[in-house]
Amino acid sequence: MTNERDGLLMRIDNLTKQKDQFSQERNQLRTILNETDGWLHSNFSFYFISSLKKSWSESRRYCTDRGADLIIINNREEQEFAKKFSHGNEFWIGLTDSEEEGNWKWVDHSKLTSGLWRSGEPNGNRGENCAVSISSGWFDSLCNKAFRWVCEKSLW
């Protein structure tokens, strides 16, 4: 009887700790939500779709100054989400081959494994080292050109 009681008390203690942890995480998420005015939420990320145009590096700086980075498009659904809210405009994504021509990497340094390039893109070797997304897919562009951009801030 004592062992059973001790086991139940331990379980109650563990559940109380879990509840407190969930409460703390909920409060953190509420804080994030309150600080993300103008950002859109989808799945486990927040997105900011710009209405201004800047170079790739200026766009990235805008994002990083706000605890985010240029969008990393992991799948077609995320591409469609960003495309929908960009209203058909071209926008910078967090993809570049500026370190090594033809070796496309995301801003988190992960290597591009499969892309949503337009036919004939990337066409490289012309100093076009930054990726832009449009409704028909991605293309490589000169990084100093001005486009809108999409920032992504992960909840985790």
Short mmCIF file of N, CA and C in Angstrom, two decimals:
data_model
loop_
_atom_site.label_atom_id
_atom_site.label_comp_id
_atom_site.label_asym_id
_atom_site.label_seq_id
_atom_site.Cartn_x
_atom_site.Cartn_y
_atom_site.Cartn_z
N MET A 1 0.82 -1.19 0.00
CA MET A 1 0.00 0.00 0.00
C MET A 1 0.87 1.26 0.00
N THR A 2 1.95 1.25 0.79
CA THR A 2 2.85 2.39 0.85
C THR A 2 3.56 2.59 -0.49
N ASN A 3 4.00 1.49 -1.12
CA ASN A 3 4.66 1.59 -2.42
C ASN A 3 3.73 2.18 -3.47
N GLU A 4 2.47 1.76 -3.42
CA GLU A 4 1.49 2.28 -4.37
C GLU A 4 1.27 3.78 -4.16
N ARG A 5 1.17 4.18 -2.89
CA ARG A 5 0.98 5.59 -2.55
C ARG A 5 2.19 6.41 -3.00
N ASP A 6 3.39 5.90 -2.74
CA ASP A 6 4.61 6.60 -3.15
C ASP A 6 4.68 6.75 -4.67
N GLY A 7 4.27 5.71 -5.38
CA GLY A 7 4.25 5.76 -6.84
C GLY A 7 3.27 6.81 -7.35
N LEU A 8 2.10 6.88 -6.72
CA LEU A 8 1.11 7.89 -7.12
C LEU A 8 1.59 9.31 -6.81
N LEU A 9 2.24 9.48 -5.65
CA LEU A 9 2.77 10.80 -5.30
C LEU A 9 3.86 11.23 -6.29
N MET A 10 4.69 10.27 -6.72
CA MET A 10 5.73 10.58 -7.69
C MET A 10 5.11 10.96 -9.03
N ARG A 11 4.07 10.24 -9.41
CA ARG A 11 3.38 10.55 -10.67
C ARG A 11 2.75 11.94 -10.63
N ILE A 12 2.12 12.27 -9.49
CA ILE A 12 1.52 13.60 -9.32
C ILE A 12 2.59 14.68 -9.44
N ASP A 13 3.73 14.43 -8.80
CA ASP A 13 4.84 15.39 -8.86
C ASP A 13 5.31 15.59 -10.30
N ASN A 14 5.46 14.50 -11.05
CA ASN A 14 5.89 14.58 -12.46
C ASN A 14 4.87 15.33 -13.31
N LEU A 15 3.60 15.04 -13.10
CA LEU A 15 2.55 15.71 -13.87
C LEU A 15 2.49 17.21 -13.54
N THR A 16 2.71 17.55 -12.28
CA THR A 16 2.74 18.96 -11.88
C THR A 16 3.90 19.68 -12.56
N LYS A 17 5.06 19.04 -12.64
CA LYS A 17 6.22 19.63 -13.31
C LYS A 17 5.93 19.82 -14.81
N GLN A 18 5.29 18.82 -15.43
CA GLN A 18 4.94 18.94 -16.84
C GLN A 18 3.96 20.09 -17.07
N LYS A 19 2.97 20.19 -16.19
CA LYS A 19 1.99 21.27 -16.31
C LYS A 19 2.67 22.63 -16.20
N ASP A 20 3.59 22.76 -15.26
CA ASP A 20 4.32 24.02 -15.10
C ASP A 20 5.16 24.33 -16.33
N GLN A 21 5.77 23.31 -16.91
CA GLN A 21 6.59 23.51 -18.12
C GLN A 21 5.70 23.95 -19.29
N PHE A 22 4.55 23.29 -19.46
CA PHE A 22 3.63 23.68 -20.53
C PHE A 22 3.13 25.11 -20.33
N SER A 23 2.87 25.46 -19.08
CA SER A 23 2.43 26.82 -18.77
C SER A 23 3.49 27.84 -19.15
N GLN A 24 4.73 27.53 -18.83
CA GLN A 24 5.84 28.43 -19.17
C GLN A 24 5.99 28.55 -20.69
N GLU A 25 5.89 27.43 -21.41
CA GLU A 25 5.99 27.45 -22.87
C GLU A 25 4.83 28.25 -23.48
N ARG A 26 3.64 28.09 -22.93
CA ARG A 26 2.48 28.85 -23.41
C ARG A 26 2.72 30.35 -23.23
N ASN A 27 3.25 30.73 -22.08
CA ASN A 27 3.53 32.15 -21.84
C ASN A 27 4.59 32.69 -22.79
N GLN A 28 5.60 31.87 -23.10
CA GLN A 28 6.63 32.28 -24.05
C GLN A 28 6.01 32.48 -25.44
N LEU A 29 5.13 31.56 -25.84
CA LEU A 29 4.47 31.69 -27.15
C LEU A 29 3.58 32.93 -27.20
N ARG A 30 2.89 33.22 -26.11
CA ARG A 30 2.06 34.43 -26.06
C ARG A 30 2.92 35.67 -26.23
N THR A 31 4.09 35.67 -25.59
CA THR A 31 5.01 36.80 -25.72
C THR A 31 5.45 36.95 -27.17
N ILE A 32 5.81 35.83 -27.79
CA ILE A 32 6.23 35.86 -29.20
C ILE A 32 5.10 36.40 -30.07
N LEU A 33 3.89 35.91 -29.84
CA LEU A 33 2.74 36.37 -30.63
C LEU A 33 2.52 37.87 -30.47
N ASN A 34 2.67 38.36 -29.26
CA ASN A 34 2.47 39.79 -29.01
C ASN A 34 3.55 40.65 -29.65
N GLU A 35 4.74 40.07 -29.86
CA GLU A 35 5.86 40.83 -30.42
C GLU A 35 5.95 40.71 -31.94
N THR A 36 5.02 40.03 -32.56
CA THR A 36 5.14 39.77 -33.99
C THR A 36 4.08 40.50 -34.80
N ASP A 37 3.86 41.75 -34.46
CA ASP A 37 2.91 42.57 -35.20
C ASP A 37 3.31 42.63 -36.68
N GLY A 38 2.38 42.32 -37.55
CA GLY A 38 2.65 42.34 -38.99
C GLY A 38 3.20 41.02 -39.52
N TRP A 39 3.34 40.04 -38.66
CA TRP A 39 3.85 38.74 -39.07
C TRP A 39 2.69 37.77 -39.21
N LEU A 40 2.81 36.83 -40.13
CA LEU A 40 1.80 35.79 -40.34
C LEU A 40 2.29 34.50 -39.72
N HIS A 41 1.38 33.73 -39.16
CA HIS A 41 1.74 32.47 -38.53
C HIS A 41 1.27 31.30 -39.39
N SER A 42 2.13 30.31 -39.54
CA SER A 42 1.77 29.07 -40.22
C SER A 42 2.63 27.95 -39.66
N ASN A 43 2.00 26.87 -39.28
CA ASN A 43 2.69 25.73 -38.69
C ASN A 43 3.54 26.19 -37.52
N PHE A 44 4.85 26.03 -37.58
CA PHE A 44 5.70 26.37 -36.45
C PHE A 44 6.59 27.57 -36.75
N SER A 45 6.15 28.45 -37.64
CA SER A 45 6.94 29.62 -37.99
C SER A 45 6.06 30.85 -38.16
N PHE A 46 6.71 32.01 -38.04
CA PHE A 46 6.10 33.29 -38.37
C PHE A 46 6.78 33.81 -39.63
N TYR A 47 6.03 34.50 -40.46
CA TYR A 47 6.54 35.03 -41.71
C TYR A 47 6.22 36.52 -41.82
N PHE A 48 7.18 37.26 -42.34
CA PHE A 48 6.98 38.68 -42.63
C PHE A 48 7.16 38.87 -44.12
N ILE A 49 6.14 39.37 -44.79
CA ILE A 49 6.20 39.62 -46.23
C ILE A 49 6.39 41.12 -46.42
N SER A 50 7.51 41.51 -47.01
CA SER A 50 7.82 42.93 -47.15
C SER A 50 6.99 43.57 -48.26
N SER A 51 6.82 44.86 -48.14
CA SER A 51 6.20 45.63 -49.23
C SER A 51 7.25 46.52 -49.90
N LEU A 52 8.42 46.63 -49.27
CA LEU A 52 9.53 47.41 -49.82
C LEU A 52 10.42 46.51 -50.66
N LYS A 53 11.38 47.11 -51.35
CA LYS A 53 12.35 46.34 -52.12
C LYS A 53 13.75 46.71 -51.65
N LYS A 54 14.58 45.69 -51.45
CA LYS A 54 15.96 45.88 -51.02
C LYS A 54 16.83 44.82 -51.69
N SER A 55 18.15 45.00 -51.57
CA SER A 55 19.08 43.97 -52.06
C SER A 55 18.95 42.73 -51.16
N TRP A 56 19.57 41.64 -51.60
CA TRP A 56 19.51 40.40 -50.82
C TRP A 56 20.11 40.61 -49.44
N SER A 57 21.30 41.22 -49.36
CA SER A 57 21.96 41.39 -48.05
C SER A 57 21.20 42.38 -47.17
N GLU A 58 20.64 43.44 -47.74
CA GLU A 58 19.84 44.38 -46.94
C GLU A 58 18.56 43.70 -46.44
N SER A 59 17.97 42.87 -47.28
CA SER A 59 16.77 42.13 -46.89
C SER A 59 17.09 41.17 -45.76
N ARG A 60 18.20 40.48 -45.90
CA ARG A 60 18.60 39.53 -44.85
C ARG A 60 18.86 40.28 -43.55
N ARG A 61 19.53 41.41 -43.62
CA ARG A 61 19.81 42.19 -42.41
C ARG A 61 18.50 42.62 -41.74
N TYR A 62 17.52 43.02 -42.53
CA TYR A 62 16.21 43.39 -41.98
C TYR A 62 15.66 42.22 -41.16
N CYS A 63 15.74 41.02 -41.72
CA CYS A 63 15.22 39.84 -41.02
C CYS A 63 16.02 39.54 -39.75
N THR A 64 17.34 39.50 -39.87
CA THR A 64 18.17 39.11 -38.71
C THR A 64 18.07 40.14 -37.59
N ASP A 65 17.86 41.40 -37.93
CA ASP A 65 17.66 42.43 -36.89
C ASP A 65 16.40 42.17 -36.09
N ARG A 66 15.52 41.33 -36.60
CA ARG A 66 14.26 41.02 -35.93
C ARG A 66 14.21 39.57 -35.44
N GLY A 67 15.37 38.95 -35.32
CA GLY A 67 15.44 37.58 -34.80
C GLY A 67 14.96 36.54 -35.79
N ALA A 68 14.98 36.86 -37.07
CA ALA A 68 14.52 35.94 -38.11
C ALA A 68 15.61 35.83 -39.16
N ASP A 69 15.29 35.23 -40.29
CA ASP A 69 16.19 35.19 -41.44
C ASP A 69 15.34 35.08 -42.69
N LEU A 70 15.96 35.22 -43.84
CA LEU A 70 15.22 35.02 -45.08
C LEU A 70 14.63 33.62 -45.09
N ILE A 71 13.49 33.48 -45.72
CA ILE A 71 12.76 32.22 -45.71
C ILE A 71 13.57 31.07 -46.31
N ILE A 72 13.48 29.93 -45.64
CA ILE A 72 14.01 28.67 -46.16
C ILE A 72 12.79 27.87 -46.58
N ILE A 73 12.70 27.56 -47.86
CA ILE A 73 11.52 26.86 -48.39
C ILE A 73 11.81 25.37 -48.38
N ASN A 74 11.15 24.68 -47.45
CA ASN A 74 11.40 23.26 -47.26
C ASN A 74 10.55 22.36 -48.15
N ASN A 75 9.45 22.89 -48.66
CA ASN A 75 8.55 22.05 -49.47
C ASN A 75 7.63 22.94 -50.30
N ARG A 76 6.90 22.31 -51.18
CA ARG A 76 6.01 23.05 -52.08
C ARG A 76 4.91 23.79 -51.30
N GLU A 77 4.45 23.23 -50.18
CA GLU A 77 3.41 23.89 -49.40
C GLU A 77 3.89 25.23 -48.86
N GLU A 78 5.15 25.25 -48.38
CA GLU A 78 5.70 26.51 -47.87
C GLU A 78 5.89 27.51 -49.01
N GLN A 79 6.27 27.02 -50.18
CA GLN A 79 6.40 27.89 -51.36
C GLN A 79 5.03 28.49 -51.70
N GLU A 80 4.00 27.67 -51.68
CA GLU A 80 2.65 28.14 -52.01
C GLU A 80 2.17 29.15 -50.97
N PHE A 81 2.47 28.90 -49.69
CA PHE A 81 2.09 29.83 -48.63
C PHE A 81 2.73 31.20 -48.87
N ALA A 82 4.03 31.22 -49.10
CA ALA A 82 4.75 32.48 -49.31
C ALA A 82 4.25 33.18 -50.58
N LYS A 83 4.03 32.39 -51.62
CA LYS A 83 3.57 32.95 -52.90
C LYS A 83 2.19 33.61 -52.74
N LYS A 84 1.32 32.96 -51.98
CA LYS A 84 -0.03 33.46 -51.76
C LYS A 84 -0.01 34.85 -51.11
N PHE A 85 0.85 35.02 -50.11
CA PHE A 85 0.87 36.28 -49.38
C PHE A 85 1.78 37.33 -50.00
N SER A 86 2.57 36.93 -50.99
CA SER A 86 3.40 37.92 -51.68
C SER A 86 2.64 38.55 -52.86
N HIS A 87 1.41 38.08 -53.08
CA HIS A 87 0.53 38.65 -54.11
C HIS A 87 1.16 38.65 -55.50
N GLY A 88 1.85 37.56 -55.82
CA GLY A 88 2.42 37.41 -57.15
C GLY A 88 3.71 38.17 -57.39
N ASN A 89 4.22 38.85 -56.36
CA ASN A 89 5.47 39.59 -56.50
C ASN A 89 6.69 38.68 -56.37
N GLU A 90 7.77 39.07 -57.00
CA GLU A 90 9.04 38.37 -56.82
C GLU A 90 9.57 38.69 -55.43
N PHE A 91 10.21 37.70 -54.78
CA PHE A 91 10.78 37.97 -53.46
C PHE A 91 12.03 37.13 -53.22
N TRP A 92 12.97 37.73 -52.47
CA TRP A 92 14.18 37.02 -52.09
C TRP A 92 13.85 35.86 -51.18
N ILE A 93 14.59 34.77 -51.35
CA ILE A 93 14.55 33.65 -50.41
C ILE A 93 15.97 33.47 -49.87
N GLY A 94 16.09 32.71 -48.82
CA GLY A 94 17.38 32.57 -48.14
C GLY A 94 18.29 31.54 -48.77
N LEU A 95 18.54 31.67 -50.05
CA LEU A 95 19.33 30.70 -50.80
C LEU A 95 20.38 31.43 -51.63
N THR A 96 21.63 30.97 -51.54
CA THR A 96 22.72 31.63 -52.28
C THR A 96 23.82 30.63 -52.64
N ASP A 97 24.52 30.93 -53.72
CA ASP A 97 25.72 30.16 -54.06
C ASP A 97 26.94 31.09 -54.09
N SER A 98 26.90 32.13 -53.26
CA SER A 98 27.97 33.14 -53.27
C SER A 98 29.30 32.59 -52.76
N GLU A 99 29.29 31.55 -51.93
CA GLU A 99 30.55 30.96 -51.45
C GLU A 99 31.23 30.14 -52.53
N GLU A 100 30.43 29.40 -53.29
CA GLU A 100 30.97 28.54 -54.36
C GLU A 100 29.93 28.42 -55.46
N GLU A 101 30.29 28.84 -56.65
CA GLU A 101 29.36 28.83 -57.79
C GLU A 101 28.76 27.43 -57.99
N GLY A 102 27.43 27.39 -58.04
CA GLY A 102 26.72 26.14 -58.27
C GLY A 102 26.44 25.34 -57.01
N ASN A 103 27.02 25.73 -55.88
CA ASN A 103 26.81 25.03 -54.61
C ASN A 103 25.82 25.87 -53.78
N TRP A 104 24.53 25.64 -54.03
CA TRP A 104 23.48 26.43 -53.40
C TRP A 104 23.26 26.01 -51.96
N LYS A 105 23.29 27.00 -51.06
CA LYS A 105 23.08 26.74 -49.63
C LYS A 105 22.06 27.73 -49.07
N TRP A 106 21.32 27.23 -48.10
CA TRP A 106 20.36 28.06 -47.39
C TRP A 106 21.10 28.92 -46.36
N VAL A 107 20.42 29.93 -45.83
CA VAL A 107 21.04 30.83 -44.87
C VAL A 107 21.42 30.13 -43.56
N ASP A 108 20.86 28.95 -43.30
CA ASP A 108 21.27 28.18 -42.11
C ASP A 108 22.46 27.27 -42.43
N HIS A 109 23.06 27.43 -43.60
CA HIS A 109 24.23 26.69 -44.11
C HIS A 109 23.90 25.27 -44.58
N SER A 110 22.62 24.89 -44.57
CA SER A 110 22.27 23.57 -45.10
C SER A 110 22.29 23.62 -46.62
N LYS A 111 22.66 22.49 -47.21
CA LYS A 111 22.79 22.40 -48.66
C LYS A 111 21.41 22.19 -49.29
N LEU A 112 21.18 22.84 -50.41
CA LEU A 112 19.94 22.64 -51.15
C LEU A 112 19.93 21.22 -51.69
N THR A 113 18.90 20.47 -51.35
CA THR A 113 18.82 19.08 -51.83
C THR A 113 17.90 18.96 -53.04
N SER A 114 16.81 19.68 -53.02
CA SER A 114 15.94 19.72 -54.20
C SER A 114 15.30 21.10 -54.23
N GLY A 115 15.16 21.64 -55.42
CA GLY A 115 14.66 23.00 -55.52
C GLY A 115 13.44 23.11 -56.40
N LEU A 116 12.89 24.28 -56.43
CA LEU A 116 11.71 24.57 -57.23
C LEU A 116 12.09 25.57 -58.32
N TRP A 117 13.21 25.29 -58.98
CA TRP A 117 13.74 26.19 -60.01
C TRP A 117 12.84 26.23 -61.24
N ARG A 118 12.75 27.40 -61.87
CA ARG A 118 12.09 27.52 -63.16
C ARG A 118 12.93 26.77 -64.18
N SER A 119 12.34 26.44 -65.28
CA SER A 119 13.06 25.76 -66.36
C SER A 119 14.24 26.62 -66.79
N GLY A 120 15.42 26.01 -66.90
CA GLY A 120 16.63 26.71 -67.32
C GLY A 120 17.36 27.43 -66.20
N GLU A 121 16.84 27.35 -64.99
CA GLU A 121 17.45 28.00 -63.83
C GLU A 121 17.97 26.93 -62.86
N PRO A 122 18.97 27.25 -62.09
CA PRO A 122 19.76 28.47 -62.17
C PRO A 122 20.67 28.42 -63.40
N ASN A 123 20.87 29.56 -63.99
CA ASN A 123 21.69 29.58 -65.21
C ASN A 123 23.11 30.06 -64.95
N GLY A 124 23.44 30.37 -63.71
CA GLY A 124 24.78 30.58 -63.18
C GLY A 124 25.85 31.22 -64.03
N ASN A 125 27.00 31.34 -63.40
CA ASN A 125 28.23 31.87 -64.00
C ASN A 125 28.08 33.27 -64.57
N ARG A 126 27.10 34.02 -64.10
CA ARG A 126 26.94 35.40 -64.56
C ARG A 126 26.87 36.34 -63.36
N GLY A 127 27.40 35.88 -62.23
CA GLY A 127 27.36 36.68 -61.02
C GLY A 127 26.01 36.69 -60.33
N GLU A 128 25.12 35.81 -60.78
CA GLU A 128 23.79 35.72 -60.17
C GLU A 128 23.84 34.69 -59.05
N ASN A 129 24.07 35.16 -57.84
CA ASN A 129 24.35 34.26 -56.73
C ASN A 129 23.26 34.21 -55.66
N CYS A 130 22.14 34.87 -55.88
CA CYS A 130 21.07 34.89 -54.90
C CYS A 130 19.77 34.45 -55.57
N ALA A 131 18.92 33.76 -54.80
CA ALA A 131 17.70 33.18 -55.36
C ALA A 131 16.48 34.05 -55.08
N VAL A 132 15.64 34.12 -56.10
CA VAL A 132 14.38 34.86 -56.05
C VAL A 132 13.26 33.88 -56.37
N SER A 133 12.14 34.04 -55.68
CA SER A 133 10.97 33.20 -55.95
C SER A 133 9.90 34.03 -56.65
N ILE A 134 9.27 33.42 -57.64
CA ILE A 134 8.09 34.00 -58.29
C ILE A 134 7.08 32.87 -58.46
N SER A 135 5.94 33.18 -59.00
CA SER A 135 4.87 32.19 -59.07
C SER A 135 5.27 30.94 -59.85
N SER A 136 6.13 31.07 -60.84
CA SER A 136 6.51 29.91 -61.65
C SER A 136 7.73 29.15 -61.12
N GLY A 137 8.30 29.60 -60.01
CA GLY A 137 9.45 28.91 -59.42
C GLY A 137 10.54 29.89 -59.02
N TRP A 138 11.76 29.39 -58.93
CA TRP A 138 12.90 30.22 -58.50
C TRP A 138 13.79 30.55 -59.68
N PHE A 139 14.50 31.67 -59.55
CA PHE A 139 15.56 31.99 -60.50
C PHE A 139 16.71 32.64 -59.75
N ASP A 140 17.91 32.54 -60.32
CA ASP A 140 19.06 33.19 -59.70
C ASP A 140 19.18 34.61 -60.25
N SER A 141 19.63 35.51 -59.38
CA SER A 141 19.69 36.93 -59.74
C SER A 141 20.94 37.56 -59.13
N LEU A 142 21.29 38.72 -59.65
CA LEU A 142 22.34 39.51 -59.03
C LEU A 142 21.87 39.91 -57.63
N CYS A 143 22.73 39.74 -56.64
CA CYS A 143 22.34 39.97 -55.24
C CYS A 143 22.09 41.44 -54.92
N ASN A 144 22.60 42.35 -55.75
CA ASN A 144 22.41 43.77 -55.46
C ASN A 144 21.15 44.34 -56.10
N LYS A 145 20.39 43.52 -56.81
CA LYS A 145 19.11 43.97 -57.35
C LYS A 145 18.12 44.11 -56.20
N ALA A 146 17.08 44.87 -56.39
CA ALA A 146 16.10 45.11 -55.34
C ALA A 146 14.82 44.31 -55.59
N PHE A 147 14.47 43.50 -54.62
CA PHE A 147 13.22 42.74 -54.63
C PHE A 147 12.59 42.82 -53.25
N ARG A 148 11.33 42.46 -53.17
CA ARG A 148 10.71 42.26 -51.87
C ARG A 148 11.36 41.04 -51.24
N TRP A 149 11.01 40.74 -50.00
CA TRP A 149 11.60 39.58 -49.33
C TRP A 149 10.59 39.00 -48.35
N VAL A 150 10.87 37.77 -47.91
CA VAL A 150 10.07 37.11 -46.89
C VAL A 150 11.01 36.66 -45.78
N CYS A 151 10.72 37.11 -44.56
CA CYS A 151 11.47 36.66 -43.38
C CYS A 151 10.73 35.48 -42.75
N GLU A 152 11.49 34.60 -42.13
CA GLU A 152 10.91 33.46 -41.41
C GLU A 152 11.53 33.40 -40.02
N LYS A 153 10.65 33.26 -39.03
CA LYS A 153 11.09 33.13 -37.64
C LYS A 153 10.46 31.86 -37.09
N SER A 154 11.29 30.91 -36.73
CA SER A 154 10.80 29.64 -36.20
C SER A 154 10.39 29.79 -34.74
N LEU A 155 9.34 29.09 -34.36
CA LEU A 155 8.91 29.10 -32.96
C LEU A 155 9.88 28.33 -32.07
N TRP A 156 10.61 27.41 -32.64
CA TRP A 156 11.50 26.58 -31.81
C TRP A 156 12.88 26.93 -32.13
#
